Coordinates of C-alpha atoms and ligand atoms in Angstrom, one line a residue:
M294 CA 155.9 129.1 97.0
W295 CA 155.3 128.4 100.7
R296 CA 157.2 131.6 101.5
I297 CA 154.8 133.6 99.5
V298 CA 151.8 132.0 101.2
L299 CA 153.4 132.6 104.6
L300 CA 154.0 136.3 103.7
I301 CA 150.4 136.7 102.7
L302 CA 149.2 135.1 105.9
I303 CA 151.5 137.4 108.0
L304 CA 150.3 140.5 106.1
A305 CA 146.7 139.5 106.5
S306 CA 147.0 139.0 110.2
L307 CA 148.8 142.4 110.6
S308 CA 146.1 144.3 108.7
A309 CA 143.4 142.6 110.9
C310 CA 145.2 144.0 114.0
Q311 CA 145.1 147.5 112.5
A312 CA 141.3 147.5 111.8
P313 CA 139.7 150.6 113.2
S314 CA 138.1 150.1 116.6
L315 CA 135.2 152.4 115.9
A316 CA 132.9 149.5 114.9
Q317 CA 133.6 147.8 118.3
S318 CA 132.9 150.8 120.4
G319 CA 129.1 150.3 120.4
D320 CA 128.5 153.9 121.4
G321 CA 127.1 155.0 118.0
G322 CA 127.0 158.3 116.3
P323 CA 129.8 160.7 115.2
P324 CA 132.6 161.6 117.6
T325 CA 131.5 165.2 117.7
A326 CA 128.2 166.9 117.2
T327 CA 127.1 168.3 113.9
T328 CA 124.6 171.1 113.1
C329 CA 121.5 171.1 111.0
L330 CA 120.6 174.8 110.7
D331 CA 119.7 174.8 107.0
C332 CA 118.4 171.3 106.7
D333 CA 114.8 172.5 105.9
Q334 CA 113.2 169.8 108.0
S335 CA 111.2 169.6 111.2
A336 CA 111.9 166.0 112.2
F337 CA 115.3 165.2 113.6
A338 CA 116.9 161.9 114.7
L339 CA 119.4 162.3 117.5
T340 CA 121.7 159.8 119.2
V341 CA 124.4 160.2 121.9
R342 CA 127.8 158.8 122.5
D343 CA 129.3 157.9 125.9
N344 CA 131.3 161.2 125.6
M345 CA 128.0 163.1 126.4
V346 CA 127.6 164.8 123.1
F347 CA 124.3 164.8 121.2
S348 CA 124.8 163.9 117.6
L349 CA 123.2 167.2 116.6
D350 CA 123.9 170.3 118.7
A351 CA 122.2 173.0 116.6
I352 CA 119.0 172.5 114.8
A353 CA 116.5 175.0 113.2
V354 CA 112.8 175.0 112.4
N355 CA 110.4 177.6 111.1
A356 CA 108.1 179.4 113.5
G357 CA 104.7 177.6 113.6
Q358 CA 106.2 174.4 112.4
A359 CA 106.0 171.4 114.8
L360 CA 109.5 170.2 115.8
A361 CA 109.8 166.4 116.3
I362 CA 112.9 164.8 117.8
D363 CA 113.3 161.0 117.7
F364 CA 116.0 160.1 120.2
T365 CA 117.8 156.8 120.3
N366 CA 120.0 156.2 123.3
T367 CA 123.1 154.7 121.9
S368 CA 125.2 155.1 125.0
R369 CA 125.5 153.2 128.3
L370 CA 123.8 155.8 130.5
P371 CA 120.2 157.2 130.8
H372 CA 119.5 160.4 129.0
N373 CA 116.6 162.7 128.3
I374 CA 115.8 165.9 126.4
V375 CA 114.3 169.0 128.0
I376 CA 113.6 172.1 125.8
V377 CA 114.2 175.4 127.6
D378 CA 112.9 178.8 126.6
G379 CA 115.9 180.8 127.5
D380 CA 119.7 181.1 127.1
M381 CA 122.4 179.0 128.7
A382 CA 122.1 180.8 132.0
V383 CA 118.4 179.8 132.2
A384 CA 119.3 176.3 131.0
T385 CA 121.8 176.1 133.9
E386 CA 119.0 177.0 136.3
V387 CA 116.6 174.4 134.8
N388 CA 119.3 171.8 135.1
R389 CA 119.9 172.7 138.7
N390 CA 116.2 172.4 139.4
A391 CA 116.0 168.9 137.9
I392 CA 118.4 167.3 140.5
N393 CA 115.6 167.0 143.1
Q394 CA 112.7 166.1 140.8
A395 CA 111.2 162.8 140.0
D396 CA 112.9 161.2 137.0
Y397 CA 115.1 164.4 136.9
L398 CA 112.3 166.2 135.1
P399 CA 112.6 169.9 136.0
Q400 CA 109.7 171.9 137.4
H401 CA 110.6 175.3 136.0
P402 CA 108.6 178.0 134.2
A403 CA 111.2 178.1 131.3
V404 CA 110.6 174.4 130.4
V405 CA 108.5 174.1 127.3
A406 CA 108.8 170.4 126.6
T407 CA 110.2 167.3 128.3
M408 CA 111.1 163.8 127.4
P409 CA 111.3 161.2 130.2
M410 CA 114.6 159.4 130.8
V411 CA 115.5 157.0 128.1
M412 CA 117.5 154.0 129.1
P413 CA 120.4 152.6 127.0
N414 CA 119.3 151.0 123.8
Q415 CA 115.8 152.6 124.2
T416 CA 114.1 155.3 122.2
G417 CA 112.1 158.4 123.1
N418 CA 110.6 161.3 121.3
I419 CA 109.6 164.9 121.9
T420 CA 107.5 167.3 120.0
W421 CA 107.2 171.0 120.4
E422 CA 106.0 174.0 118.4
S423 CA 106.9 177.6 118.8
T424 CA 105.4 180.6 117.1
Q425 CA 108.0 182.8 118.6
P426 CA 111.3 183.1 116.6
G427 CA 114.3 182.9 118.8
T428 CA 117.0 180.6 120.2
Y429 CA 116.0 177.9 122.6
V430 CA 118.2 175.4 124.4
F431 CA 117.7 171.6 124.7
I432 CA 119.5 169.8 127.5
C433 CA 119.9 166.4 129.2
T434 CA 119.0 166.7 132.9
Y435 CA 120.5 163.5 134.1
P436 CA 122.9 164.6 136.8
G437 CA 126.2 165.7 135.4
H438 CA 125.4 165.4 131.8
F439 CA 124.5 169.1 131.1
D440 CA 127.8 170.1 132.8
A441 CA 129.6 167.6 130.6
G442 CA 128.3 169.3 127.5
M443 CA 125.0 167.5 126.8
Y444 CA 123.1 170.4 125.3
G445 CA 122.3 172.1 122.0
T446 CA 120.3 174.9 120.5
I447 CA 117.0 175.1 118.6
T448 CA 116.7 178.2 116.4
V449 CA 113.1 179.1 115.6
K450 CA 113.2 181.1 112.4
Ligands
CU1_861 CU1 122.4 162.6 129.4

């Protein structure tokens, strides 16, 4: 009988060692971004992992519909969201402009909405409405984050 008990204890300790580490990572959100192009909603909740990926990297709203993004910083670094009227080349310009600005908030004519830096475990939000259908880009302007892949698109339908 004691052999069976010992075997159960050994198996239990082995399975505990093999538990997934995801729950311990503390960086929240899925490992890769997902899209929400046909979600038929105007309010989105975004998070970020320490791998510099927004939890959603493609969202869509209808023209004339107010977009609202609630951002929760689930990583260990500061982040923000800046919405750019332009393509990735313009977003690159905007990101470059941000490096010398207070709170890394760019002063650029293509910027249509900004969210101040959000510290780890804090929240922020941004709202914006466009009547012009097209594709816009949202980026994080904290130094190095855009280059690391922290951006996504907003399609106004
Ligand atoms: Cu960031």
